[in-house]
Amino acid sequence: MTTFDDRERAFESKFAHDAEMQFRAEVRRNKLVGLWAAELLGKTGEEAQVYARAVIQADLHEPGFEDVVRKVSADLGDRASADMVRGKMLELLPVAKAQLMTETQA
């Protein structure tokens, strides 16, 4: 095995790890967005958790996050626009990443 092979394997491993962490961060972001929307809808406790899971599942329908935006903005109606939902998603992605980093270090 050459040094090049070792470097290639390390690069592939890092790429796979980074892709997994990005996926996990997006799922966490969707959960946080779901909890935020649930609060606006007056849901609490288990009902809020169920709604957050529904938001997570909405992201599995198509690539990108517009499917989440459509679901949440439709559910919120006049309480929040699609642009407001997108803004909240952008705001919560770094929060989700920070939470995951804290969990992996513990």
XYZ file of C-alpha atoms in Angstrom:
106
model
C 0.000 0.000 0.000
C 1.407 3.364 -0.988
C 1.168 6.693 0.723
C -1.103 7.811 -2.095
C -3.542 4.969 -1.334
C -3.536 5.913 2.344
C -4.240 9.550 1.518
C -7.003 8.589 -0.898
C -8.655 6.351 1.702
C -8.386 9.099 4.323
C -9.942 11.617 1.935
C -12.830 9.259 1.126
C -13.391 8.618 4.822
C -13.447 12.357 5.589
C -15.841 12.993 2.704
C -18.227 10.290 3.977
C -18.027 11.662 7.527
C -18.676 15.228 6.370
C -21.663 14.115 4.265
C -23.127 12.205 7.216
C -22.657 15.177 9.547
C -24.322 17.515 7.030
C -27.290 15.138 6.747
C -27.587 14.888 10.527
C -27.377 18.693 10.847
C -30.166 19.140 8.297
C -32.355 16.615 10.098
C -31.703 18.408 13.408
C -32.444 21.766 11.775
C -35.745 20.415 10.479
C -36.615 19.189 13.954
C -35.843 22.619 15.405
C -37.925 24.298 12.691
C -40.726 21.869 13.460
C -40.576 22.703 17.165
C -40.558 26.434 16.352
C -43.605 26.014 14.090
C -45.333 23.811 16.654
C -44.953 26.584 19.217
C -46.518 29.077 16.796
C -49.369 26.605 16.290
C -49.884 26.281 20.040
C -48.652 22.685 20.229
C -46.714 21.546 23.287
C -45.203 18.394 24.698
C -45.714 15.188 22.743
C -47.914 16.940 20.186
C -45.011 19.293 19.349
C -42.609 16.348 19.067
C -44.989 14.534 16.695
C -45.256 17.653 14.547
C -41.453 18.036 14.485
C -41.135 14.429 13.276
C -43.654 15.172 10.516
C -41.499 18.111 9.421
C -38.427 15.855 9.340
C -40.296 13.361 7.173
C -41.457 16.122 4.825
C -37.817 16.683 3.852
C -37.553 13.143 2.483
C -39.926 13.796 -0.423
C -37.548 15.647 -2.754
C -33.994 17.023 -2.830
C -33.462 20.353 -1.103
C -35.521 21.910 1.647
C -38.372 23.494 -0.274
C -40.631 20.576 0.635
C -40.152 21.515 4.294
C -40.822 25.175 3.525
C -44.059 24.275 1.738
C -45.287 22.058 4.581
C -44.456 24.438 7.404
C -45.662 27.594 5.648
C -48.924 25.850 4.654
C -49.439 24.649 8.228
C -48.670 28.082 9.664
C -50.874 29.946 7.193
C -50.945 33.644 8.102
C -48.608 33.143 11.082
C -45.463 32.956 8.885
C -44.581 33.380 5.232
C -42.445 30.973 3.231
C -39.616 33.539 3.391
C -39.903 33.649 7.165
C -39.665 29.840 7.291
C -36.584 29.907 5.020
C -35.020 32.529 7.269
C -35.696 30.431 10.348
C -34.141 27.423 8.620
C -31.004 29.427 7.837
C -30.894 30.701 11.416
C -31.260 27.237 12.931
C -28.717 25.339 10.799
C -25.691 26.645 12.767
C -27.580 25.913 15.998
C -28.169 22.333 14.841
C -24.496 21.922 13.905
C -23.389 23.262 17.274
C -25.718 20.856 19.072
C -24.321 17.915 17.110
C -20.744 18.963 17.805
C -21.505 19.198 21.511
C -23.085 15.738 21.468
C -20.189 14.109 19.618
C -17.653 15.591 22.043
C -19.537 14.317 25.100
